[in-house]
Coordinates of N, CA and C in Angstrom, one line a residue:
M958 N 13.9 -1.8 -36.2 CA 12.6 -1.4 -35.9 C 11.6 -2.5 -36.1
R959 N 10.5 -2.5 -35.4 CA 9.5 -3.6 -35.5 C 8.7 -3.4 -36.7
D960 N 8.2 -4.5 -37.3 CA 7.4 -4.4 -38.5 C 6.0 -3.9 -38.1
G961 N 5.3 -3.3 -39.0 CA 3.9 -2.9 -38.8 C 3.0 -4.1 -39.1
G962 N 1.8 -3.8 -39.4 CA 0.8 -4.8 -39.6 C -0.5 -4.3 -40.0
A963 N -1.5 -5.2 -40.2 CA -2.8 -4.7 -40.7 C -3.5 -3.8 -39.7
G964 N -3.2 -4.0 -38.4 CA -3.8 -3.2 -37.3 C -3.1 -2.0 -37.0
E965 N -2.0 -1.6 -37.7 CA -1.1 -0.5 -37.2 C -1.9 0.8 -37.2
A966 N -2.6 1.2 -38.2 CA -3.2 2.5 -38.3 C -4.2 2.8 -37.1
P967 N -5.1 1.8 -36.8 CA -6.0 2.1 -35.7 C -5.2 2.3 -34.4
V968 N -4.2 1.5 -34.1 CA -3.4 1.6 -32.9 C -2.8 3.0 -32.9
R969 N -2.3 3.5 -33.9 CA -1.6 4.8 -34.0 C -2.7 5.9 -33.8
E970 N -3.9 5.8 -34.3 CA -4.9 6.8 -34.1 C -5.3 6.8 -32.6
G971 N -5.3 5.6 -32.0 CA -5.6 5.6 -30.6 C -4.5 6.3 -29.8
A972 N -3.3 6.1 -30.2 CA -2.2 6.7 -29.5 C -2.2 8.2 -29.6
A973 N -2.6 8.7 -30.8 CA -2.6 10.1 -31.0 C -3.7 10.7 -30.1
G974 N -4.9 10.0 -30.0 CA -6.0 10.5 -29.2 C -5.6 10.6 -27.7
K975 N -4.9 9.6 -27.2 CA -4.5 9.6 -25.8 C -3.5 10.7 -25.6
A976 N -2.5 10.9 -26.5 CA -1.5 11.9 -26.4 C -2.2 13.3 -26.3
E977 N -3.2 13.5 -27.1 CA -3.9 14.8 -27.2 C -4.6 15.0 -25.9
V978 N -5.2 14.0 -25.3 CA -5.9 14.2 -24.0 C -4.8 14.6 -23.0
F979 N -3.7 14.0 -23.0 CA -2.6 14.3 -22.1 C -2.1 15.7 -22.3
R980 N -2.0 16.1 -23.6 CA -1.5 17.4 -24.0 C -2.4 18.5 -23.4
R981 N -3.7 18.3 -23.6 CA -4.7 19.3 -23.1 C -4.6 19.5 -21.6
L982 N -4.2 18.5 -20.8 CA -4.1 18.7 -19.4 C -3.1 19.7 -19.0
H983 N -2.2 20.0 -19.9 CA -1.1 21.0 -19.6 C -1.5 22.4 -20.0
H984 N -2.6 22.6 -20.6 CA -2.9 24.0 -21.1 C -4.2 24.5 -20.4
G985 N -4.2 25.9 -20.3 CA -5.3 26.6 -19.7 C -5.4 26.4 -18.2
R986 N -4.3 26.2 -17.5 CA -4.4 26.0 -16.1 C -4.1 27.3 -15.4
A987 N -4.8 27.5 -14.2 CA -4.5 28.7 -13.4 C -3.1 28.6 -12.8
P988 N -2.5 29.8 -12.5 CA -1.1 29.7 -12.0 C -0.9 28.9 -10.8
D989 N -2.0 28.9 -9.9 CA -1.8 28.2 -8.6 C -2.3 26.8 -8.7
D990 N -2.6 26.3 -9.9 CA -3.1 24.9 -10.1 C -2.4 24.2 -11.2
P991 N -1.1 24.0 -11.0 CA -0.3 23.2 -12.1 C -0.8 21.8 -12.1
L992 N -0.5 21.1 -13.2 CA -0.8 19.7 -13.4 C 0.2 18.9 -12.5
V993 N -0.4 18.1 -11.7 CA 0.5 17.2 -10.8 C 0.5 15.8 -11.3
L994 N 1.7 15.3 -11.6 CA 1.9 14.0 -12.2 C 2.7 13.2 -11.2
P995 N 2.1 12.4 -10.3 CA 2.9 11.6 -9.4 C 3.6 10.4 -10.2
G996 N 4.6 9.9 -9.7 CA 5.4 8.9 -10.4 C 5.3 7.5 -9.8
P997 N 4.6 6.6 -10.5 CA 4.6 5.2 -10.1 C 5.8 4.5 -10.5
W998 N 6.2 3.4 -9.7 CA 7.3 2.6 -10.0 C 6.9 1.2 -10.4
D999 N 5.7 0.9 -10.2 CA 5.2 -0.4 -10.6 C 3.7 -0.4 -10.8
A1000 N 3.0 -1.5 -11.1 CA 1.6 -1.5 -11.4 C 0.8 -1.2 -10.1
A1001 N 1.2 -1.7 -9.0 CA 0.5 -1.5 -7.7 C 0.5 0.0 -7.3
S1002 N 1.6 0.6 -7.4 CA 1.7 2.1 -7.1 C 0.9 2.9 -8.1
A1003 N 0.9 2.5 -9.3 CA 0.1 3.2 -10.3 C -1.4 3.1 -10.0
R1004 N -1.8 2.0 -9.7 CA -3.3 1.8 -9.3 C -3.6 2.7 -8.1
A1005 N -2.7 2.7 -7.1 CA -3.0 3.5 -5.9 C -3.1 5.0 -6.2
L1006 N -2.2 5.4 -7.1 CA -2.2 6.9 -7.5 C -3.5 7.2 -8.3
V1007 N -3.9 6.3 -9.1 CA -5.1 6.6 -9.9 C -6.4 6.6 -9.0
A1008 N -6.4 5.6 -8.0 CA -7.5 5.6 -7.1 C -7.6 6.8 -6.2
A1009 N -6.4 7.5 -6.0 CA -6.4 8.8 -5.3 C -7.0 9.9 -6.1
G1010 N -7.2 9.7 -7.4 CA -7.8 10.7 -8.3 C -7.0 11.5 -9.2
F1011 N -5.7 11.1 -9.4 CA -4.8 11.8 -10.4 C -5.2 11.4 -11.8
P1012 N -5.3 12.4 -12.7 CA -5.8 12.2 -14.0 C -4.7 11.6 -15.0
A1013 N -3.5 11.6 -14.6 CA -2.4 11.1 -15.4 C -1.2 10.8 -14.5
L1014 N -0.2 10.0 -15.1 CA 1.0 9.7 -14.3 C 2.2 9.9 -15.1
A1015 N 3.4 10.0 -14.4 CA 4.6 10.1 -15.1 C 5.7 9.3 -14.4
T1016 N 6.1 8.2 -15.0 CA 7.1 7.3 -14.4 C 8.4 8.0 -14.1
P1017 N 9.1 7.7 -13.0 CA 10.4 8.2 -12.8 C 11.4 7.1 -13.1
S1018 N 12.4 7.4 -13.9 CA 13.4 6.4 -14.2 C 14.2 5.9 -13.0
A1019 N 14.5 6.8 -12.0 CA 15.2 6.4 -10.8 C 14.3 5.5 -9.9
G1020 N 13.1 5.8 -9.8 CA 12.2 5.0 -9.0 C 12.0 3.7 -9.6
V1021 N 11.8 3.6 -10.9 CA 11.6 2.3 -11.6 C 12.9 1.5 -11.4
A1022 N 14.1 2.2 -11.6 CA 15.3 1.5 -11.5 C 15.5 0.8 -10.1
A1023 N 15.1 1.6 -9.1 CA 15.2 1.0 -7.7 C 14.3 -0.2 -7.5
A1024 N 13.1 -0.1 -8.1 CA 12.2 -1.2 -8.0 C 12.7 -2.5 -8.7
L1025 N 13.5 -2.2 -9.8 CA 14.0 -3.4 -10.6 C 15.4 -3.8 -10.1
G1026 N 15.9 -3.2 -9.0 CA 17.2 -3.6 -8.5 C 18.4 -3.0 -9.2
H1027 N 18.2 -1.8 -9.8 CA 19.3 -1.2 -10.5 C 19.6 0.2 -9.9
A1028 N 20.8 0.7 -10.1 CA 21.1 2.0 -9.7 C 20.5 3.0 -10.8
D1029 N 20.3 4.2 -10.4 CA 19.8 5.2 -11.3 C 20.7 5.3 -12.5
G1030 N 20.1 5.3 -13.7 CA 20.8 5.4 -14.9 C 21.4 4.1 -15.5
E1031 N 21.2 3.0 -14.8 CA 21.8 1.7 -15.2 C 20.8 0.6 -15.5
T1032 N 19.5 1.0 -15.7 CA 18.5 0.1 -16.1 C 18.6 -0.2 -17.6
P1033 N 18.7 -1.5 -18.0 CA 18.7 -1.9 -19.4 C 17.4 -1.4 -20.0
A1034 N 17.5 -1.0 -21.3 CA 16.3 -0.4 -22.0 C 15.2 -1.4 -22.0
D1035 N 15.4 -2.7 -22.3 CA 14.4 -3.7 -22.3 C 13.6 -3.7 -21.0
E1036 N 14.3 -3.7 -19.9 CA 13.7 -3.7 -18.6 C 12.8 -2.5 -18.3
M1037 N 13.3 -1.3 -18.8 CA 12.6 -0.1 -18.5 C 11.3 -0.1 -19.3
F1038 N 11.4 -0.5 -20.6 CA 10.2 -0.5 -21.4 C 9.2 -1.5 -20.9
A1039 N 9.6 -2.6 -20.5 CA 8.7 -3.7 -19.9 C 8.0 -3.1 -18.7
A1040 N 8.8 -2.4 -17.8 CA 8.2 -1.8 -16.6 C 7.1 -0.8 -17.0
V1041 N 7.5 0.1 -17.9 CA 6.5 1.1 -18.4 C 5.2 0.4 -18.9
A1042 N 5.4 -0.7 -19.7 CA 4.2 -1.4 -20.2 C 3.4 -1.9 -19.1
R1043 N 4.0 -2.5 -18.1 CA 3.2 -3.1 -17.0 C 2.4 -2.0 -16.3
I1044 N 3.0 -0.8 -16.1 CA 2.3 0.3 -15.5 C 1.2 0.8 -16.4
A1045 N 1.5 1.0 -17.6 CA 0.5 1.6 -18.5 C -0.7 0.7 -18.7
R1046 N -0.5 -0.6 -18.8 CA -1.7 -1.4 -19.0 C -2.5 -1.7 -17.7
S1047 N -1.9 -1.3 -16.5 CA -2.6 -1.5 -15.3 C -3.6 -0.4 -14.9
V1048 N -3.6 0.7 -15.6 CA -4.4 1.9 -15.3 C -5.1 2.4 -16.6
D1049 N -6.1 3.2 -16.4 CA -6.9 3.7 -17.6 C -6.7 5.2 -17.7
V1050 N -5.6 5.8 -17.2 CA -5.2 7.2 -17.4 C -3.9 7.3 -18.2
P1051 N -3.6 8.4 -18.9 CA -2.4 8.5 -19.6 C -1.2 8.4 -18.7
V1052 N -0.2 7.7 -19.3 CA 1.1 7.5 -18.6 C 2.2 8.0 -19.5
S1053 N 3.0 8.9 -18.9 CA 4.3 9.4 -19.6 C 5.4 8.6 -19.0
A1054 N 6.4 8.4 -19.8 CA 7.6 7.5 -19.4 C 8.9 8.3 -19.4
D1055 N 9.6 8.2 -18.3 CA 11.0 8.7 -18.2 C 11.9 7.7 -18.8
V1056 N 12.4 8.0 -20.0 CA 13.3 7.0 -20.7 C 14.8 7.6 -20.8
E1057 N 15.2 8.3 -19.7 CA 16.5 8.8 -19.6 C 16.9 9.6 -20.8
D1058 N 18.0 9.2 -21.4 CA 18.4 10.0 -22.6 C 18.1 9.3 -23.9
G1059 N 17.2 8.3 -23.8 CA 16.8 7.5 -25.0 C 17.6 6.2 -25.3
Y1060 N 18.5 5.9 -24.4 CA 19.2 4.6 -24.5 C 20.0 4.4 -25.8
G1061 N 20.3 5.5 -26.5 CA 21.0 5.4 -27.7 C 20.2 4.9 -28.9
L1062 N 18.9 4.8 -28.7 CA 18.0 4.4 -29.8 C 17.8 5.5 -30.8
A1063 N 17.7 5.1 -32.1 CA 17.3 6.0 -33.1 C 15.9 6.5 -32.8
P1064 N 15.6 7.8 -33.2 CA 14.3 8.4 -32.9 C 13.1 7.5 -33.3
G1065 N 13.1 6.9 -34.4 CA 12.0 6.1 -34.9 C 11.8 4.9 -34.0
E1066 N 12.9 4.2 -33.6 CA 12.8 3.0 -32.7 C 12.3 3.4 -31.3
L1067 N 12.9 4.6 -30.8 CA 12.4 5.0 -29.5 C 10.9 5.3 -29.5
V1068 N 10.4 6.0 -30.5 CA 9.0 6.3 -30.6 C 8.2 5.0 -30.6
E1069 N 8.6 4.0 -31.4 CA 7.9 2.8 -31.6 C 7.9 2.0 -30.3
R1070 N 9.0 2.0 -29.6 CA 9.0 1.2 -28.3 C 8.1 1.9 -27.2
L1071 N 8.1 3.2 -27.2 CA 7.2 3.9 -26.3 C 5.8 3.6 -26.6
L1072 N 5.4 3.7 -27.8 CA 4.0 3.4 -28.2 C 3.6 2.0 -27.9
E1073 N 4.5 1.0 -28.2 CA 4.3 -0.4 -27.9 C 4.0 -0.6 -26.4
A1074 N 4.7 0.2 -25.6 CA 4.6 0.1 -24.1 C 3.3 0.8 -23.6
G1075 N 2.7 1.6 -24.5 CA 1.4 2.2 -24.1 C 1.6 3.6 -23.5
A1076 N 2.8 4.2 -23.6 CA 3.1 5.5 -23.1 C 2.5 6.6 -24.1
V1077 N 2.1 7.7 -23.5 CA 1.6 8.8 -24.3 C 2.6 10.0 -24.3
G1078 N 3.7 9.8 -23.6 CA 4.7 10.9 -23.6 C 6.0 10.3 -23.0
C1079 N 7.0 11.2 -23.1 CA 8.3 10.7 -22.6 C 9.1 11.9 -22.1
N1080 N 10.0 11.7 -21.1 CA 11.0 12.6 -20.7 C 12.3 12.2 -21.4
L1081 N 13.0 13.2 -21.9 CA 14.3 12.9 -22.5 C 15.4 13.9 -22.0
E1082 N 16.4 13.3 -21.4 CA 17.4 14.1 -20.7 C 18.5 14.6 -21.7
D1083 N 19.0 15.8 -21.4 CA 20.1 16.3 -22.3 C 21.5 16.2 -21.7
S1084 N 21.6 15.1 -20.9 CA 23.0 14.7 -20.5 C 23.1 13.2 -20.5
A1085 N 24.3 12.7 -20.5 CA 24.6 11.3 -20.4 C 25.8 11.1 -19.7
H1086 N 25.8 10.1 -18.7 CA 27.0 9.8 -17.9 C 27.5 11.0 -17.2
G1087 N 26.6 11.8 -16.7 CA 26.9 13.0 -16.0 C 27.4 14.2 -16.7
V1088 N 27.4 14.1 -18.1 CA 27.9 15.2 -18.9 C 26.8 15.8 -19.8
L1089 N 26.7 17.1 -19.8 CA 25.7 17.8 -20.7 C 26.0 17.5 -22.2
K1090 N 25.0 17.3 -22.9 CA 25.1 17.1 -24.4 C 25.2 18.4 -25.1
D1091 N 25.6 18.4 -26.3 CA 25.6 19.7 -27.1 C 24.1 20.0 -27.3
P1092 N 23.7 21.2 -27.0 CA 22.3 21.6 -27.1 C 21.7 21.5 -28.5
H1093 N 22.5 21.9 -29.5 CA 22.0 21.8 -30.9 C 21.9 20.4 -31.3
E1094 N 22.8 19.5 -30.9 CA 22.6 18.1 -31.3 C 21.4 17.5 -30.6
Q1095 N 21.2 17.9 -29.3 CA 20.0 17.4 -28.6 C 18.7 18.0 -29.2
A1096 N 18.7 19.2 -29.7 CA 17.6 19.8 -30.4 C 17.2 19.0 -31.6
D1097 N 18.3 18.6 -32.4 CA 18.1 17.8 -33.6 C 17.4 16.5 -33.2
Y1098 N 17.9 15.9 -32.2 CA 17.4 14.6 -31.7 C 15.9 14.7 -31.3
L1099 N 15.6 15.8 -30.6 CA 14.2 16.0 -30.2 C 13.3 16.2 -31.4
A1100 N 13.8 17.0 -32.4 CA 13.0 17.2 -33.6 C 12.7 15.9 -34.3
A1101 N 13.7 15.0 -34.4 CA 13.5 13.8 -35.0 C 12.5 12.9 -34.3
V1102 N 12.6 12.9 -32.9 CA 11.6 12.1 -32.2 C 10.2 12.7 -32.4
R1103 N 10.1 14.0 -32.4 CA 8.8 14.6 -32.6 C 8.2 14.3 -34.0
A1104 N 9.1 14.3 -35.0 CA 8.7 14.0 -36.3 C 8.2 12.5 -36.4
A1105 N 9.0 11.6 -35.8 CA 8.6 10.2 -35.9 C 7.3 10.0 -35.1
A1106 N 7.1 10.7 -34.0 CA 5.9 10.5 -33.2 C 4.7 11.0 -33.9
G1107 N 4.8 12.1 -34.7 CA 3.7 12.6 -35.5 C 2.5 13.0 -34.6
G1108 N 2.7 13.5 -33.4 CA 1.7 13.9 -32.5 C 1.2 12.9 -31.5
R1109 N 1.8 11.7 -31.6 CA 1.3 10.6 -30.8 C 2.0 10.5 -29.4
L1110 N 3.0 11.4 -29.2 CA 3.7 11.4 -28.0 C 3.9 12.9 -27.5
F1111 N 3.8 13.1 -26.2 CA 4.1 14.4 -25.6 C 5.5 14.4 -25.2
V1112 N 6.3 15.2 -25.7 CA 7.8 15.2 -25.5 C 8.1 16.2 -24.4
N1113 N 8.7 15.8 -23.3 CA 9.1 16.6 -22.2 C 10.6 16.6 -22.2
A1114 N 11.2 17.8 -22.6 CA 12.7 17.9 -22.8 C 13.3 18.3 -21.5
R1115 N 14.1 17.4 -20.9 CA 14.7 17.8 -19.6 C 16.0 18.6 -19.9
V1116 N 16.2 19.6 -19.1 CA 17.4 20.5 -19.2 C 18.2 20.2 -17.9
D1117 N 19.4 19.7 -18.1 CA 20.1 19.2 -16.9 C 21.2 20.1 -16.4
T1118 N 21.1 21.4 -16.7 CA 22.2 22.3 -16.3 C 22.3 22.3 -14.7
F1119 N 21.2 22.4 -14.0 CA 21.3 22.5 -12.6 C 21.6 21.2 -11.9
V1120 N 21.1 20.1 -12.4 CA 21.4 18.8 -11.8 C 22.8 18.4 -12.1
R1121 N 23.4 18.9 -13.2 CA 24.8 18.6 -13.4 C 25.7 19.7 -12.9
R1122 N 25.2 20.6 -12.0 CA 25.9 21.6 -11.3 C 26.6 22.6 -12.3
V1123 N 25.8 23.0 -13.3 CA 26.2 24.0 -14.2 C 25.1 25.1 -14.2
P1124 N 25.0 25.8 -13.1 CA 23.9 26.7 -12.8 C 23.9 28.0 -13.6
D1125 N 23.9 27.8 -14.9 CA 24.0 28.9 -15.9 C 22.5 29.2 -16.3
V1126 N 21.9 30.3 -15.8 CA 20.5 30.6 -16.2 C 20.4 30.9 -17.6
A1127 N 21.3 31.7 -18.2 CA 21.3 32.1 -19.6 C 21.4 30.8 -20.4
G1128 N 22.3 29.9 -20.0 CA 22.5 28.7 -20.8 C 21.3 27.8 -20.7
T1129 N 20.7 27.8 -19.5 CA 19.4 27.0 -19.4 C 18.3 27.5 -20.3
I1130 N 18.2 28.8 -20.3 CA 17.2 29.4 -21.2 C 17.4 29.1 -22.6
E1131 N 18.7 29.2 -23.0 CA 19.1 28.9 -24.4 C 18.7 27.5 -24.8
R1132 N 19.0 26.5 -23.9 CA 18.7 25.1 -24.2 C 17.2 25.0 -24.3
A1133 N 16.5 25.5 -23.3 CA 15.0 25.4 -23.3 C 14.4 25.9 -24.6
R1134 N 14.9 27.1 -25.0 CA 14.3 27.7 -26.2 C 14.6 26.8 -27.5
L1135 N 15.8 26.3 -27.5 CA 16.2 25.4 -28.7 C 15.3 24.2 -28.7
Y1136 N 15.0 23.6 -27.5 CA 14.2 22.4 -27.5 C 12.7 22.7 -27.8
V1137 N 12.2 23.8 -27.4 CA 10.8 24.2 -27.8 C 10.8 24.4 -29.3
A1138 N 11.8 25.1 -29.8 CA 11.8 25.3 -31.3 C 11.9 24.0 -32.0
A1139 N 12.5 23.0 -31.4 CA 12.6 21.7 -32.1 C 11.3 20.9 -32.0
G1140 N 10.3 21.4 -31.2 CA 9.1 20.7 -31.2 C 8.7 20.1 -29.8
A1141 N 9.6 20.3 -28.8 CA 9.3 19.8 -27.5 C 8.0 20.4 -27.0
D1142 N 7.1 19.6 -26.4 CA 5.8 20.1 -25.8 C 6.0 20.8 -24.5
C1143 N 7.1 20.4 -23.8 CA 7.3 21.0 -22.4 C 8.8 20.9 -22.2
V1144 N 9.3 21.8 -21.3 CA 10.7 21.7 -20.9 C 10.8 21.5 -19.4
Y1145 N 11.8 20.9 -19.0 CA 12.0 20.4 -17.6 C 13.4 20.8 -17.1
P1146 N 13.5 22.0 -16.6 CA 14.8 22.4 -16.0 C 14.9 21.8 -14.6
I1147 N 15.3 20.6 -14.5 CA 15.2 19.8 -13.2 C 16.2 20.5 -12.2
L1148 N 15.6 20.7 -11.0 CA 16.3 21.3 -9.8 C 16.6 22.8 -10.0
A1149 N 15.9 23.4 -10.9 CA 16.0 24.9 -11.1 C 15.5 25.5 -9.8
P1150 N 16.3 26.4 -9.2 CA 15.9 27.1 -7.9 C 14.6 27.8 -8.1
L1151 N 13.9 28.0 -7.0 CA 12.6 28.6 -7.0 C 12.6 30.0 -7.6
D1152 N 13.7 30.8 -7.3 CA 13.8 32.1 -7.8 C 14.1 32.2 -9.3
V1153 N 14.5 31.1 -9.9 CA 14.8 31.0 -11.3 C 13.6 30.7 -12.2
L1154 N 12.6 30.1 -11.5 CA 11.4 29.7 -12.3 C 10.7 30.9 -13.0
P1155 N 10.5 32.0 -12.3 CA 9.9 33.2 -13.0 C 10.7 33.6 -14.3
L1156 N 12.1 33.5 -14.2 CA 12.9 33.9 -15.3 C 12.7 33.0 -16.5
L1157 N 12.6 31.7 -16.2 CA 12.3 30.7 -17.2 C 11.0 30.9 -17.8
R1158 N 10.0 31.1 -16.9 CA 8.6 31.3 -17.4 C 8.5 32.5 -18.4
A1159 N 9.2 33.6 -18.0 CA 9.2 34.8 -18.9 C 9.9 34.6 -20.2
A1160 N 10.9 33.7 -20.2 CA 11.7 33.6 -21.4 C 11.4 32.4 -22.3
V1161 N 10.6 31.4 -21.8 CA 10.4 30.2 -22.6 C 8.9 30.0 -22.8
E1162 N 8.5 29.7 -24.1 CA 7.1 29.5 -24.4 C 6.7 28.1 -24.0
G1163 N 5.4 27.9 -23.7 CA 4.9 26.5 -23.5 C 5.0 26.1 -22.1
P1164 N 4.5 24.9 -21.8 CA 4.6 24.3 -20.4 C 6.0 24.2 -19.9
L1165 N 6.0 24.3 -18.5 CA 7.3 24.3 -17.8 C 7.1 23.3 -16.7
N1166 N 8.0 22.3 -16.6 CA 7.9 21.2 -15.6 C 8.9 21.6 -14.4
A1167 N 8.4 21.5 -13.2 CA 9.3 21.7 -12.0 C 9.2 20.4 -11.2
I1168 N 10.2 20.1 -10.4 CA 10.2 19.0 -9.5 C 9.9 19.5 -8.1
A1169 N 9.1 18.7 -7.4 CA 8.7 19.0 -6.0 C 9.2 17.9 -5.1
T1170 N 9.4 18.2 -3.9 CA 9.8 17.2 -2.9 C 8.5 16.8 -2.1
V1171 N 8.6 15.7 -1.5 CA 7.4 15.1 -0.8 C 7.6 15.5 0.7
G1172 N 6.7 16.3 1.2 CA 6.7 16.6 2.6 C 7.4 17.9 3.0
D1173 N 8.2 18.5 2.2 CA 8.9 19.7 2.5 C 9.2 20.5 1.2
G1174 N 9.8 21.7 1.4 CA 10.1 22.5 0.2 C 8.9 23.3 -0.2
P1175 N 9.0 24.0 -1.3 CA 7.9 24.8 -1.8 C 6.6 24.0 -2.1
S1176 N 5.5 24.6 -1.8 CA 4.2 23.9 -2.1 C 4.0 23.8 -3.6
I1177 N 3.1 23.0 -4.0 CA 2.7 22.9 -5.4 C 2.1 24.2 -5.9
A1178 N 1.3 24.8 -5.1 CA 0.7 26.1 -5.5 C 1.8 27.2 -5.7
E1179 N 2.8 27.2 -4.8 CA 3.9 28.1 -4.9 C 4.7 27.9 -6.2
L1180 N 5.0 26.7 -6.5 CA 5.7 26.3 -7.7 C 4.9 26.8 -8.9
G1181 N 3.6 26.6 -8.9 CA 2.8 27.1 -10.0 C 2.8 28.6 -10.1
E1182 N 2.7 29.3 -9.0 CA 2.7 30.7 -9.0 C 4.0 31.3 -9.5
R1183 N 5.1 30.5 -9.3 CA 6.4 31.0 -9.8 C 6.6 30.6 -11.3
G1184 N 5.7 29.9 -11.9 CA 5.8 29.6 -13.3 C 5.7 28.2 -13.8
A1185 N 5.7 27.2 -12.8 CA 5.6 25.8 -13.3 C 4.2 25.5 -13.8
T1186 N 4.1 24.8 -14.9 CA 2.9 24.3 -15.5 C 2.5 23.0 -15.0
R1187 N 3.5 22.2 -14.7 CA 3.3 20.8 -14.2 C 4.4 20.4 -13.2
I1188 N 4.0 19.5 -12.3 CA 4.8 19.2 -11.2 C 5.0 17.6 -11.2
T1189 N 6.3 17.2 -11.1 CA 6.6 15.8 -11.0 C 7.5 15.7 -9.7
F1190 N 7.8 14.5 -9.3 CA 8.5 14.2 -8.0 C 9.7 13.4 -8.1
G1191 N 10.1 13.1 -9.4 CA 11.3 12.2 -9.5 C 11.0 10.9 -8.8
P1192 N 12.1 10.4 -8.1 CA 11.9 9.1 -7.3 C 11.4 9.4 -5.9
G1193 N 10.9 10.6 -5.6 CA 10.5 10.9 -4.3 C 9.5 10.1 -3.6
L1194 N 8.4 9.7 -4.4 CA 7.4 8.9 -3.9 C 7.9 7.5 -3.6
Q1195 N 8.7 6.9 -4.5 CA 9.2 5.6 -4.3 C 10.1 5.6 -3.0
Q1196 N 10.9 6.6 -2.9 CA 11.8 6.7 -1.7 C 11.1 6.8 -0.4
R1197 N 10.0 7.6 -0.5 CA 9.1 7.8 0.7 C 8.5 6.5 1.1
A1198 N 8.0 5.8 0.1 CA 7.3 4.5 0.3 C 8.3 3.5 0.9
T1199 N 9.5 3.5 0.4 CA 10.6 2.6 0.9 C 10.9 2.9 2.4
A1200 N 11.0 4.2 2.7 CA 11.2 4.6 4.1 C 10.1 4.1 5.0
A1201 N 8.8 4.2 4.5 CA 7.7 3.8 5.3 C 7.8 2.3 5.5
L1202 N 8.2 1.5 4.5 CA 8.3 0.1 4.6 C 9.4 -0.3 5.6
R1203 N 10.5 0.5 5.6 CA 11.5 0.2 6.6 C 11.0 0.4 8.0
E1204 N 10.2 1.4 8.2 CA 9.6 1.7 9.5 C 8.7 0.6 9.9
I1205 N 7.8 0.1 9.0 CA 6.9 -1.0 9.3 C 7.7 -2.2 9.6
A1206 N 8.8 -2.5 8.9 CA 9.6 -3.7 9.1 C 10.2 -3.6 10.5
G1207 N 10.7 -2.4 10.9 CA 11.3 -2.3 12.2 C 10.3 -2.6 13.3
T1208 N 9.0 -2.1 13.1 CA 8.0 -2.4 14.0 C 7.7 -3.9 14.1
L1209 N 7.7 -4.6 13.0 CA 7.5 -6.0 13.0 C 8.6 -6.8 13.8
R1210 N 9.8 -6.3 13.6 CA 10.9 -7.0 14.3 C 10.8 -6.8 15.8
H1211 N 10.3 -5.6 16.2 CA 10.2 -5.3 17.6 C 9.1 -6.1 18.2
R1212 N 8.0 -6.3 17.5 CA 6.9 -7.1 18.0 C 7.3 -8.6 18.1
R1213 N 8.2 -9.0 17.1 CA 8.6 -10.4 17.2 C 9.4 -10.7 18.4
R1214 N 10.2 -9.7 18.9 CA 11.0 -9.9 20.1 C 10.2 -9.8 21.3
G1215 N 9.0 -9.1 21.3 CA 8.2 -8.9 22.4 C 7.5 -10.1 22.9

């Protein structure tokens, strides 16, 4: 872990204030008005999203990985934290960071590195290498992260049952409840079907994160009405931007031949 210093306390107070601003965005929302957190993959995309009026951002690990030249799940921790830091310092809104399953870091070190990067929150997955973790062990890890953060980070606990093709609603609810009890601020049952969201909403306290697609699928309002408190897009925006660039590049090649 990194050493503190004479300026440590003021930095931590500032981090707590930013996290609280971010935390408040998740509460008191109308059912058809969930918090929308688009996912930047670099400083330029972050600035564009803030210019569009979004009050906060949430980086996608897969989108950042693609921008850095890595496959999803294969970004070295140092590169991911450096990318998050570039994004966070490029904008004046809260930025939450997807840090996969924590890269094997001890809770205290993970918290310290997130705060150093300027993040106000994090996503933490409950699977690694395609395999679900023991939910009780994951709950213990989340509790330790929350304790180390001391309110300075908004912890979004991802529940990977559906993305790992274990569509057990009861098991998903059990995991989500354990994570909330451990201190998670929000739970994220990624890829949960639309008809499952009301079941999760009824069974789990606190904010609920749902993933949306760009251009098709359920609307943001519909996801909110089904129970989602906040909406993220995974790497969808980065993939859409890359597709647009391919189209532009194809047009340029055509003009060159003309």
